Amino acid sequence: MEEEELECPNSASEKRYFPESLDSSDGDEEGILACEDLELNPFDGLPYSSRYYKLLKEREDLPIWKEKYSFMENLLQNQIVIVSGDAKCGKSSQVPQWCAEYCLSIHYQHGGVVCTQVHKPTAVQLALRVADEMDVNIGHEVGYMIPFENCCSSETILRYCTDDMLQREMMSSPFLGSYGVIILDDIHERSIATDVLLGLLKDVLLARPELKLIINSSPHLISKLSSYYGNVPLIEVKKQHPVEVVYLSGAQKESLESILRLIFEIHQSGEKGDIVVFLACEQDIEKAYEIVCQEGSNLNPDLGELVVVPLYPKEKCALFKPNDETEKRCQVYQRRVVLTASSGESLIWSNTVKFVIDVGVERRKVYNPRIRANSLVTQPISQSQAEIRKQILGSSSSGKLFCLYSEEFASKDMRPLKPAEMQEANLTSMVLFMKRVDIAGLGHCDFMNRPAPESLMQALEDLDYLAALDNDGNLSEFGIIMSEFPLDPQLSKSILASCEFDCVEEMLTIAAMVTAPNCFSNLPHGAEEAALTCWKTFLHPEGDHFTLINIYKAYQDIALNSTSDHCVEKWCHDYFLNCCALRMADVIRAELLEIVKRIELPCAEPAFGSKENALNIKKALLSGYFMQIARDVDGSGNYLMLTHKQVAQLHPLSSYSITKKMPEWVLFHKFSISENNYIRITSEISPELFMQLAPPYYFSNLPPSESKDILRQVMDHLSPLSTMKKEPKMCEKCPETTEQRCTIQ
């Protein structure tokens, strides 16, 4: 058999990169093992398979493999090691394996290995790949842990996880005692969770001298990291050969036309290889997808059909891997065109990409604390992002990068580094976490980039309004319970309020549906009318939150009564719903329910459909989202925010937009300032209900407006008893909140 003819490397060749102190063998072997002898895997005690040796050869060809001995020496002698290398050098897959070998050599006396990733798909892909390379089972020796999915066990010695999951683990284990080595990967992404971990781990390292910290980063961030952590060892992986770059100055103004022209020119040239196109936003993906599909069908069939794969930024379920149907098509036809607006991390694993087209701009969310809303801003990407997009071509000697901008634009208009998310995002969740770990004495955090004081003050103010802080500015008992949920604090508050209003089951469904990706499918051209007809069957007169419950209940009924997953997928396809998103919502809801039971919150029987239940759901929603209220100021659907002077419209897919019935007052879940100022996921509320549930000091701090005058009149007409009950008593587990505004420390 061919498998038996594979060259079998001996034990000595595998260990030649290790210092002698790391060789954990008994030392009584007589000479080098013969190839025909079975070599045992030290991680599970089973003989290595032939695939292990095949993958080992591939690993030895990676650029980082030459640095293994140097890395292991530095790991032994230092507490912190920085590894600098390009995206495809192998640092994310090999460094964690070497750290696992180190932990094995000291018999895991300080714990196992954890490696953080910013993106969920990357964490999953890396875990699967590394388990294969180590010749062990996924979920046993190697596992992954991402939000609402845990594929680990008590046997797991190397786990990949998203950075926010490791951050949450610090709430229950502040010093992360389960780990002997912590690897922070994707540092250059500058996510909030990674920046928080970088700061907090400074204190953890002082408390645990035996703990090792490895920092993987792109070369652009090395000087900043070195000054942040001081004089620590640096392992630099040599750059791979240069990629051919073609600058197309002037093409950026008509980027979509230039992109389409390039795609068809590449395809008609007959050169092999897939194409990856980096666009600015989701809307551009949809436009390009529609045109490429339409025009591609008219091309010469001898060249093969273009298989277009859109990767939407919010499609959290999607990995860059074709489904069975796409895989079969790609075997018949020649080329795949991937349209994306993401960073490109999930594309690193593809070895078939030969062409990259980059527009050089992106649409970013920048949070404005004054109006508590995100603005969608189109701006140039950073030089580090442009470099990572180039690295997708990897070691492909025939690869080409087409930049729809000039070299002058790249050097003058692009910033060297990607902005830290901490300086552009809502910090309320981060501040809640920092208040929680302050209980364990880790409240001080030396951030690599300090967040804006205005954003911190706004976050503290919001937590105060949500009763998460006590009079001294510390986390209240109520805030501690809120922090148990891996959700936005407003959503956590609504779940806790639902305990008082006997609608926990319904509120958990809403929380799961708004946390999961959008349950409505991206519609192909011409399917809008058919989709709206299907979606109308789920509409609820009380609002979009109730419509989401209807959709989830319908999905659950189909899933329970179907004999196979195919039936569920067909139902979702027929109703233009995203099956992957609904499955994710099911998983999220199950975990939220588990948290509710673990902290012993009361959970009443579901009563969805009654008027009393609908009112209770609105009360629970208002308890958390009283800061997100808008009023139709002219009766034509122009909604003015209660907290600022921005005007918005209902989203076209809102149940009110479809039925053409515009309520005067609405509670909304999302709002972003952009070309179309849409408020999304809205439900009608009454001003009386708002005045009963909003904290009085929040109302007093609202800016003067006609809406505030109307609410003041409502308050004057309410009975003294109803105005006194601003914050209902939740339950025995949810402490009664104070109405007096606390001092923000």
XYZ file of C-alpha atoms in Angstrom, residues 3 15 26 85 155 310 335 352 357 457 459 482 531 646 739:
15
model
C 0.633 4.619 2.899
C 13.354 16.189 18.471
C 13.190 8.049 29.491
C 5.679 36.882 11.289
C -8.551 15.947 28.595
C -20.103 36.047 -0.962
C -12.690 29.357 -10.774
C -6.006 28.068 -4.275
C -8.252 42.637 -5.753
C -17.777 58.372 31.263
C -20.177 53.768 29.747
C -25.878 41.117 34.800
C -39.792 36.768 0.254
C -30.910 62.506 14.846
C -33.458 55.506 42.530
